[in-house]
Coordinates of C-alpha atoms and ligand atoms in Angstrom, one line a residue:
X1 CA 0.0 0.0 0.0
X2 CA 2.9 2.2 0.9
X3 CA 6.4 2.6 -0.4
X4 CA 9.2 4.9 1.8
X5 CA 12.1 6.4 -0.2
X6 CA 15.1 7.0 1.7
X7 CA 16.8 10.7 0.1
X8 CA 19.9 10.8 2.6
X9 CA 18.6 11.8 5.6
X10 CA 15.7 13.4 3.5
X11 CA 12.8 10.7 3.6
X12 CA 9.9 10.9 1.9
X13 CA 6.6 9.0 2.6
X14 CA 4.4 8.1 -0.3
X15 CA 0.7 7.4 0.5
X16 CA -1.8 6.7 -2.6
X17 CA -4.6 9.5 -1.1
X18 CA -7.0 6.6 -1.6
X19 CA -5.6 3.9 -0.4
X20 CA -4.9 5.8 2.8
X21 CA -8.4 7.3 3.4
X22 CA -10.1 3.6 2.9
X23 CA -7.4 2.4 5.8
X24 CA -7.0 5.3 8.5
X25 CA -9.5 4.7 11.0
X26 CA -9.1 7.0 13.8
X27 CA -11.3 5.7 16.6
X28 CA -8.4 2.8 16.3
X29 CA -5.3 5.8 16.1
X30 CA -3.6 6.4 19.5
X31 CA -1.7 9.5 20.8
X32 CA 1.2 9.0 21.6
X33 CA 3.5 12.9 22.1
X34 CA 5.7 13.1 24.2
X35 CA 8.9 15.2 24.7
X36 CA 11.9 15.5 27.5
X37 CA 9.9 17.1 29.4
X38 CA 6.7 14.8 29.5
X39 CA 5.5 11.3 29.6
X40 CA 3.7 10.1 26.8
X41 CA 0.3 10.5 27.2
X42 CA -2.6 8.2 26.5
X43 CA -0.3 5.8 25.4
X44 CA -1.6 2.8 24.2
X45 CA -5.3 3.9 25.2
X46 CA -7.5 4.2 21.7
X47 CA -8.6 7.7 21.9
X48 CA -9.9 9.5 19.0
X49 CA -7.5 12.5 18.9
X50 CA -9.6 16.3 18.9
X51 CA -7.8 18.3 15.9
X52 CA -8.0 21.8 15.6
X53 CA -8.0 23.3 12.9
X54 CA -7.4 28.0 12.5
X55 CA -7.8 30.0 9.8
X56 CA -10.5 28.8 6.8
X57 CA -9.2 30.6 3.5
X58 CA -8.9 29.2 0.2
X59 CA -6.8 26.5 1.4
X60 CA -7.7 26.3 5.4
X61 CA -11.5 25.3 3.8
X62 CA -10.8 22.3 1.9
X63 CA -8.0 21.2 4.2
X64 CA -10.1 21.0 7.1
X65 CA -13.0 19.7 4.9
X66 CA -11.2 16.8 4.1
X67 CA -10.9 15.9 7.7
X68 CA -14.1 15.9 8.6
X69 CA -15.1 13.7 5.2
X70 CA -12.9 11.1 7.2
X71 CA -14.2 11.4 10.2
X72 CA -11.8 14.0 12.2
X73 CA -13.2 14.6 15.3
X74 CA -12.8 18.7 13.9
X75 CA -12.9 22.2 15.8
X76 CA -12.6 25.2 14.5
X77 CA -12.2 28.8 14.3
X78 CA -11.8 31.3 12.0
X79 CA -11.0 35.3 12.7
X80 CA -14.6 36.0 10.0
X81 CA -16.4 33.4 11.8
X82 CA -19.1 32.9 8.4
X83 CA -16.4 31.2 7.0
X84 CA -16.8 28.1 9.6
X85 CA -20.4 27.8 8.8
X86 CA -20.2 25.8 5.8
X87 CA -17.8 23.2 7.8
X88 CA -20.0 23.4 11.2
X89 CA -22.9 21.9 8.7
X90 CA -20.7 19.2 7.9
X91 CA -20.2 18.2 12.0
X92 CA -16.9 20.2 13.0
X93 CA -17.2 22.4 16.0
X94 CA -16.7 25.8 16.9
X95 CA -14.8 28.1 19.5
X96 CA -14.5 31.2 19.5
X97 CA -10.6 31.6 19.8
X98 CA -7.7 30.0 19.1
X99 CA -6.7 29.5 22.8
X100 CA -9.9 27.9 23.2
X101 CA -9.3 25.7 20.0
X102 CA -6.1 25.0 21.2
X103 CA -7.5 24.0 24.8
X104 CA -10.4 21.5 23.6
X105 CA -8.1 19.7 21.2
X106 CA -4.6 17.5 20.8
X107 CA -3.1 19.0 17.8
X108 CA -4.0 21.7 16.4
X109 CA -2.9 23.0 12.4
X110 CA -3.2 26.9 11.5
X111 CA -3.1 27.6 7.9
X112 CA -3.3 31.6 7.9
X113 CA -1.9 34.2 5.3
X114 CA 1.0 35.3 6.5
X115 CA 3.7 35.6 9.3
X116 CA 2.2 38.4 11.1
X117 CA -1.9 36.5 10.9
X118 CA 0.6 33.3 11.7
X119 CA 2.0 35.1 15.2
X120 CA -1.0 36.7 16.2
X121 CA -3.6 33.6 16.2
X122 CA -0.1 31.5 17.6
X123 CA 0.9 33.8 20.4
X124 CA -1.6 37.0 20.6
X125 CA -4.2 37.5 23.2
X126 CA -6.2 34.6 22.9
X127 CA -3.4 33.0 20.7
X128 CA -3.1 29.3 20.7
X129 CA -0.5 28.8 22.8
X130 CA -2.6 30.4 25.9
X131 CA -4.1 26.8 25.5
X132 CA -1.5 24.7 24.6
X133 CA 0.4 22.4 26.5
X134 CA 2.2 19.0 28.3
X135 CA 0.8 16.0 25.8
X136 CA -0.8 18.7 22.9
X137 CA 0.9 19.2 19.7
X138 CA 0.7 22.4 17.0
X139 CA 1.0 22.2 13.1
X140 CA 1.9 25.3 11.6
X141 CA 0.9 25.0 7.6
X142 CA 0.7 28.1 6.9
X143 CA 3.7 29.9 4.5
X144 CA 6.0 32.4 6.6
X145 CA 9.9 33.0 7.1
X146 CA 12.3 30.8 9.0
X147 CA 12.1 33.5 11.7
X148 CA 8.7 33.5 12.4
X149 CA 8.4 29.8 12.4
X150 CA 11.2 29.8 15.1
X151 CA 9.7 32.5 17.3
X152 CA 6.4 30.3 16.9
X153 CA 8.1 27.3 17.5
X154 CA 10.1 28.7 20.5
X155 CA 6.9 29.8 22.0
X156 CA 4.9 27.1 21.5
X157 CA 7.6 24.9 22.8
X158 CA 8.4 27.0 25.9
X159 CA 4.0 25.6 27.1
X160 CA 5.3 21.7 26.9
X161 CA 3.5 21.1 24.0
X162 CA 5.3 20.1 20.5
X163 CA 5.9 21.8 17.4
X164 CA 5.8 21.2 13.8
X165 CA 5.8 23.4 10.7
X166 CA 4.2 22.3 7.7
X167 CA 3.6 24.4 4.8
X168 CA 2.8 23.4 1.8
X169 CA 3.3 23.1 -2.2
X170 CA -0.2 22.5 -4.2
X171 CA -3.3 25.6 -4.6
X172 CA -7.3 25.1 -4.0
X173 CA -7.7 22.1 -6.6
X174 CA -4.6 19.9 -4.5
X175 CA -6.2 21.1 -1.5
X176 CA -9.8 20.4 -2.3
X177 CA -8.6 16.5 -3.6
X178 CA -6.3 15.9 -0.8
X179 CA -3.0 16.1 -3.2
X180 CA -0.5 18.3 -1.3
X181 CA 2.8 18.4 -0.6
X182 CA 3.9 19.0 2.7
X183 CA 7.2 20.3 3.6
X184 CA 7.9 19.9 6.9
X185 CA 10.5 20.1 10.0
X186 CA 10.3 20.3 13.7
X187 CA 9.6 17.4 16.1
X188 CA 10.1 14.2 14.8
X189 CA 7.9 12.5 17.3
X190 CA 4.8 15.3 16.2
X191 CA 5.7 14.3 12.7
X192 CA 5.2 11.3 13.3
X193 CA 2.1 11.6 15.5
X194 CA 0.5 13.6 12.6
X195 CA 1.4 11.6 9.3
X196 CA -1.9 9.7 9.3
X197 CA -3.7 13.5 8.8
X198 CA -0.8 14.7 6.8
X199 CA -2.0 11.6 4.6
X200 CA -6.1 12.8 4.4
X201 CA -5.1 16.4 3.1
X202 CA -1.9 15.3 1.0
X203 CA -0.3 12.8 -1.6
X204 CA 3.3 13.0 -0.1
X205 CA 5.5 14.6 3.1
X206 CA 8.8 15.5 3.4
X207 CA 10.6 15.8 7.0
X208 CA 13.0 18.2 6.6
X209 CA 14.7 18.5 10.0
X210 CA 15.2 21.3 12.1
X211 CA 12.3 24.2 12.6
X212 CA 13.0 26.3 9.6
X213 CA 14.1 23.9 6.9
X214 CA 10.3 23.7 5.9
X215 CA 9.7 27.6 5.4
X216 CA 13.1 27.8 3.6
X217 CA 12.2 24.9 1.2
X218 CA 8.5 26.6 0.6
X219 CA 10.1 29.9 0.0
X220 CA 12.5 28.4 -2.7
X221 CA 10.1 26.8 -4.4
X222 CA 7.6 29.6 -4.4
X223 CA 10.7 32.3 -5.5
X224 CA 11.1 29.6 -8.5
X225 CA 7.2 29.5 -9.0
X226 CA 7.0 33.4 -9.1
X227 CA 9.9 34.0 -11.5
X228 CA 8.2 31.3 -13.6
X229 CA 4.7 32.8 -13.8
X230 CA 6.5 36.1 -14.3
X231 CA 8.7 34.7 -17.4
X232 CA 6.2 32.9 -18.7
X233 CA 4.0 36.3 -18.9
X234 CA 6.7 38.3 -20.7
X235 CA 6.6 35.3 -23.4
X236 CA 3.0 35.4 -24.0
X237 CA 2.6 39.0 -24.1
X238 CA 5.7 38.9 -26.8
X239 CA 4.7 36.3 -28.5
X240 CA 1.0 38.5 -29.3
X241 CA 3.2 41.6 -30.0
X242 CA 4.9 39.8 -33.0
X243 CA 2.0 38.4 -34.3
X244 CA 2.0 34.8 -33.0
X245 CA -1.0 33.0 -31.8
X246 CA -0.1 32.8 -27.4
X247 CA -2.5 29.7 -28.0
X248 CA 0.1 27.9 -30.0
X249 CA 2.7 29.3 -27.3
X250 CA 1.2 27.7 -24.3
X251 CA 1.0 24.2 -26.8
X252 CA 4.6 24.3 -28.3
X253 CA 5.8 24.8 -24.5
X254 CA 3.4 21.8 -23.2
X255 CA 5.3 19.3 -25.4
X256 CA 9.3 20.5 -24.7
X257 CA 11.2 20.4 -22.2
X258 CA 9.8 23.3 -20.1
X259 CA 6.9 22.0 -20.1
X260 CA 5.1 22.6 -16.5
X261 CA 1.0 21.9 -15.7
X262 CA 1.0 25.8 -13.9
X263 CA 1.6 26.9 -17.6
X264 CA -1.4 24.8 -19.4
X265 CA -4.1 25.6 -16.6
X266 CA -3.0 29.2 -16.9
X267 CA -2.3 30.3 -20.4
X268 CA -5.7 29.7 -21.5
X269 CA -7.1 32.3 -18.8
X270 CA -4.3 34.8 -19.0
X271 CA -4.7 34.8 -22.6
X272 CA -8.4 35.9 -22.3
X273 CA -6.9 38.5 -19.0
X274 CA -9.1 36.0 -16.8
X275 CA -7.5 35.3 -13.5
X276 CA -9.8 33.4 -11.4
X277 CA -7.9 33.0 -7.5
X278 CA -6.4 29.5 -6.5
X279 CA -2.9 31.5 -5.3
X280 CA -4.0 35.1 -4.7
X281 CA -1.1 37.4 -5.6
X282 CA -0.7 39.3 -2.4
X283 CA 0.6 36.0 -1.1
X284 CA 2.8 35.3 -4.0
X285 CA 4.3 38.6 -3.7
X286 CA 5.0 37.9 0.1
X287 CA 6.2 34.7 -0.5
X288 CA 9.3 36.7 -2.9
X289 CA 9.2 39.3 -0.3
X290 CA 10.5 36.3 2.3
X291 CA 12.3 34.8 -0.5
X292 CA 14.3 37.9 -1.0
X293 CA 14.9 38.2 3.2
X294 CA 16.2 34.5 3.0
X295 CA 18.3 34.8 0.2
X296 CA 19.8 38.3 1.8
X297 CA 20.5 36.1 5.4
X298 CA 23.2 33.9 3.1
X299 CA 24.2 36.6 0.8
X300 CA 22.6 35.1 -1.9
X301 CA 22.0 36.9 -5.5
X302 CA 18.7 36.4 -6.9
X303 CA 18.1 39.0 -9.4
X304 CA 15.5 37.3 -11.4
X305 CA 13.6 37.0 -8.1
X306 CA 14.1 40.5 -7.5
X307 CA 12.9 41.6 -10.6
X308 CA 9.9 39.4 -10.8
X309 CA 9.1 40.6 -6.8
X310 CA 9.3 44.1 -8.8
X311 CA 6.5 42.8 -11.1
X312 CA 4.2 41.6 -8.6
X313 CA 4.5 44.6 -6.5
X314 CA 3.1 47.1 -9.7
X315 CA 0.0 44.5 -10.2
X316 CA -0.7 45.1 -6.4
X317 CA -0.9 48.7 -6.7
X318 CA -2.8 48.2 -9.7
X319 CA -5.9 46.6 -7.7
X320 CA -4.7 42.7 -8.3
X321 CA -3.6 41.7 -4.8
X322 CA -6.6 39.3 -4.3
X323 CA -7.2 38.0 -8.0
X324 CA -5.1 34.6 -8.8
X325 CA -1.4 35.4 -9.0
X326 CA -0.9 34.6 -12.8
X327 CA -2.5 38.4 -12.8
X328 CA 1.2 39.3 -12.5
X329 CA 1.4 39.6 -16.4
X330 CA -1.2 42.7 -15.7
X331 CA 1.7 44.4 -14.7
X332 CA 3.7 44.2 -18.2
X333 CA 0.5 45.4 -20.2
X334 CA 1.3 48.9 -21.6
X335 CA -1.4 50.7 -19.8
X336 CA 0.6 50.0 -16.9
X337 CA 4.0 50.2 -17.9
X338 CA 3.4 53.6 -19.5
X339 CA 1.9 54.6 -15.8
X340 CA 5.0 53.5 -14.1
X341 CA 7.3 55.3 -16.3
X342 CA 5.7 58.5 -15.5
Ligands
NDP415 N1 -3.9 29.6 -2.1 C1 -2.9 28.8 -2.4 O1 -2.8 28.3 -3.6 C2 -1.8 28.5 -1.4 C3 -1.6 29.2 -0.3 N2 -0.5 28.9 0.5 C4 -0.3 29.7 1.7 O2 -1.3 29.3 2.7 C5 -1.6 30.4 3.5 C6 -3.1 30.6 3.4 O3 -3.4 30.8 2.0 P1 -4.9 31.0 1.5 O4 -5.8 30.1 2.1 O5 -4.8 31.0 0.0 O6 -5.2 32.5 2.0 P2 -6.5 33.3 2.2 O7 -6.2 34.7 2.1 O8 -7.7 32.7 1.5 O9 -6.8 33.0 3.8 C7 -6.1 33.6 4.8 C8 -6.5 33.1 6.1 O10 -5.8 33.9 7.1 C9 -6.7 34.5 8.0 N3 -6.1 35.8 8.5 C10 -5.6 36.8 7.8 N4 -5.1 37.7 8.6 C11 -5.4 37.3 9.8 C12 -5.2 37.9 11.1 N5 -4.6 39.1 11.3 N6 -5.7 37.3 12.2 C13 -6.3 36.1 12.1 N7 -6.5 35.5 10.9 C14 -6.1 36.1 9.8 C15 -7.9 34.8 7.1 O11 -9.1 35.0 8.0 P3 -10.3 35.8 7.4 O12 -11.2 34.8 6.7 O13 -11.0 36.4 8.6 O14 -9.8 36.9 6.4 C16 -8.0 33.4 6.4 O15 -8.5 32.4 7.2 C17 -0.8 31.5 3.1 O16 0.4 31.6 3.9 C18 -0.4 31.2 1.6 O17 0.8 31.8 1.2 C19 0.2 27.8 0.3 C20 0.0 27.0 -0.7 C21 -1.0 27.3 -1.7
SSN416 O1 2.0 28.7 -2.2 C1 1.3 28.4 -3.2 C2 1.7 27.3 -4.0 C3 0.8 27.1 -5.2 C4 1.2 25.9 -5.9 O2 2.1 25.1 -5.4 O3 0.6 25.6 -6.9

């Protein structure tokens, strides 16, 4: 049913989706966290773990959804509380905070927008981790820096309770079929502890070591994903300018050796300056905002990052920060290039 890969001390877990919903049963799944400073608890005893689950976005909806089709005994909370309605009629429960959340429940994930929504539901006033503790365990999947997953983690840690971050590679359709990628790093013993829900809302999992190796590999893939859409923009826009059907563009590059599925599920849209939101571009553009803070913490050039961050930046101030992030090609139209060279 399974097959583990062994990448140095990389090691990646392979679960068929399927297969794995049709076996995890979790009235039969024991808890077992523990750290230094605790015993394990409920070890052995069959208890249906409570999960958490913070912040109900684009991804945070069908994420959590997904747990409750298999029978997650599911809380949760979301700063607009409408947003849990829809999951509240399909049996999760509700509290009002995160600390709350955090109290009724063994592990609880957060998939918010970005560091600053990540620190405040983790460690503001009624922040998670004023409910955390001994024996509970917290899943950070949401995409920040290294830093802020550390201060989390530190925080988090400093209660007794254990600490992994998560975030993850795959938009709304991965997340609505249970098909992500999760990039992880933090307690191994929480990793492990978690894999079987890991395994509802994603196709594979990396552990990644140390608190921080997650964000940094999320980071680097999103810088690459960012240039990409960015690149990619500046070729379809050329490719109209000299007469040439973008059409034919997005099928010459489906068949080489650049060929990558984000270009064939956008082109067709961008083509007709439709940009329908799976990966809004406020969070793209934070994502090479980190990327850029990363890559300046090792002295590392990226200059094709930069430039595309540049890109991104212009389509935010020209009213795209919440329309999908292949609107980025907005930016190079000459309406708003002539505006920025004003
Ligand atoms: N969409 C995508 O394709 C992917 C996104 N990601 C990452 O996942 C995270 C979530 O993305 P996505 O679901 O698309 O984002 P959304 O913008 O759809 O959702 C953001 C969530 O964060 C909450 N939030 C924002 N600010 C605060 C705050 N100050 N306090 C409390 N809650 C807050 C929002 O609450 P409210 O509803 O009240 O606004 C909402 O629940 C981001 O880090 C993103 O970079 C990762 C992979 C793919
Ligand atoms: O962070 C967003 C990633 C989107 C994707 O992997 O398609």
């Amino acid at each position: 049913m399974s097959s583990f890969i062994n990448c140095n001390h990389f090691v990646l877990h392979r679960f068929p989706i399927m297969a794995m919903r049709s076996t995890f049963n979790y009235r039969h799944f024991s808890l077992h966290i523990s750290n230094a400073s605790t015993q394990p608890q409920a070890q052995g005893i069959e208890t249906p773990p409570r999960v958490g689950f913070l912040g109900l976005g684009i991804m945070g909806t069908p994420m959590a959804q997904n747990l409750i089709k298999a029978g997650v005994d599911l809380t949760v909370w979301n700063r607009t509380k409408s947003k849990c309605d829809p999951l509240i009629n399909l049996g999760a429960k509700y509290k009002p905070s995160p600390e709350e959340v955090a109290a009724s429940c063994d592990l609880t994930f957060a998939m918010l927008a970005d560091p600053q929504s990540a620190v405040d539901v983790a460690l503001g006033k009624h922040g998670a981790a004023n409910g955390i503790g001994p024996g509970k365990g917290y899943v950070d999947v949401s995409t920040v820096d290294v830093d802020t997953s550390k201060l989390i983690n530190g925080q988090i840690k400093s209660t007794g309770a254990l600490f992994l971050e998560a975030p993850v590679s795959g938009s709304k359709k991965p997340a609505e079929d249970g098909q992500l990628i999760f990039l992880t790093a933090g307690d191994k013993n929480l990793y492990d502890t978690v894999a079987p829900f890991l395994d509802i809302m994603g196709k594979s999992r990396f552990y990644l070591g140390d608190v921080g190796n997650g964000a940094a590999m999320k980071l680097v893939v999103n810088m690459i994903m960012g240039s990409m859409m960015a690149s990619f923009s500046e070729g379809l826009l050329l490719s109209e300018k000299v007469g040439l059907d973008p059409k034919v563009l997005v099928e010459v590059i489906s068949q080489g050796a650049i060929s990558a599925p984000m270009y064939s599920m956008k082109g067709p849209s961008m083509i007709q300056s439709h940009y329908p939101t799976a990966f809004p571009l406020k969070h793209q553009q934070k994502d090479l905002r980190l990327a850029l803070g990363l890559a300046e913490s090792v002295s590392q050039p990226i200059p094709i990052a930069a430039a595309a961050n540049e890109l991104y930046k212009v389509a935010k101030s020209h009213g795209y920060s919440d329309e999908d992030f292949s609107a980025v090609i907005e930016a190079l139209k000459s309406k708003f290039q002539h505006s920025e060279n004003q």
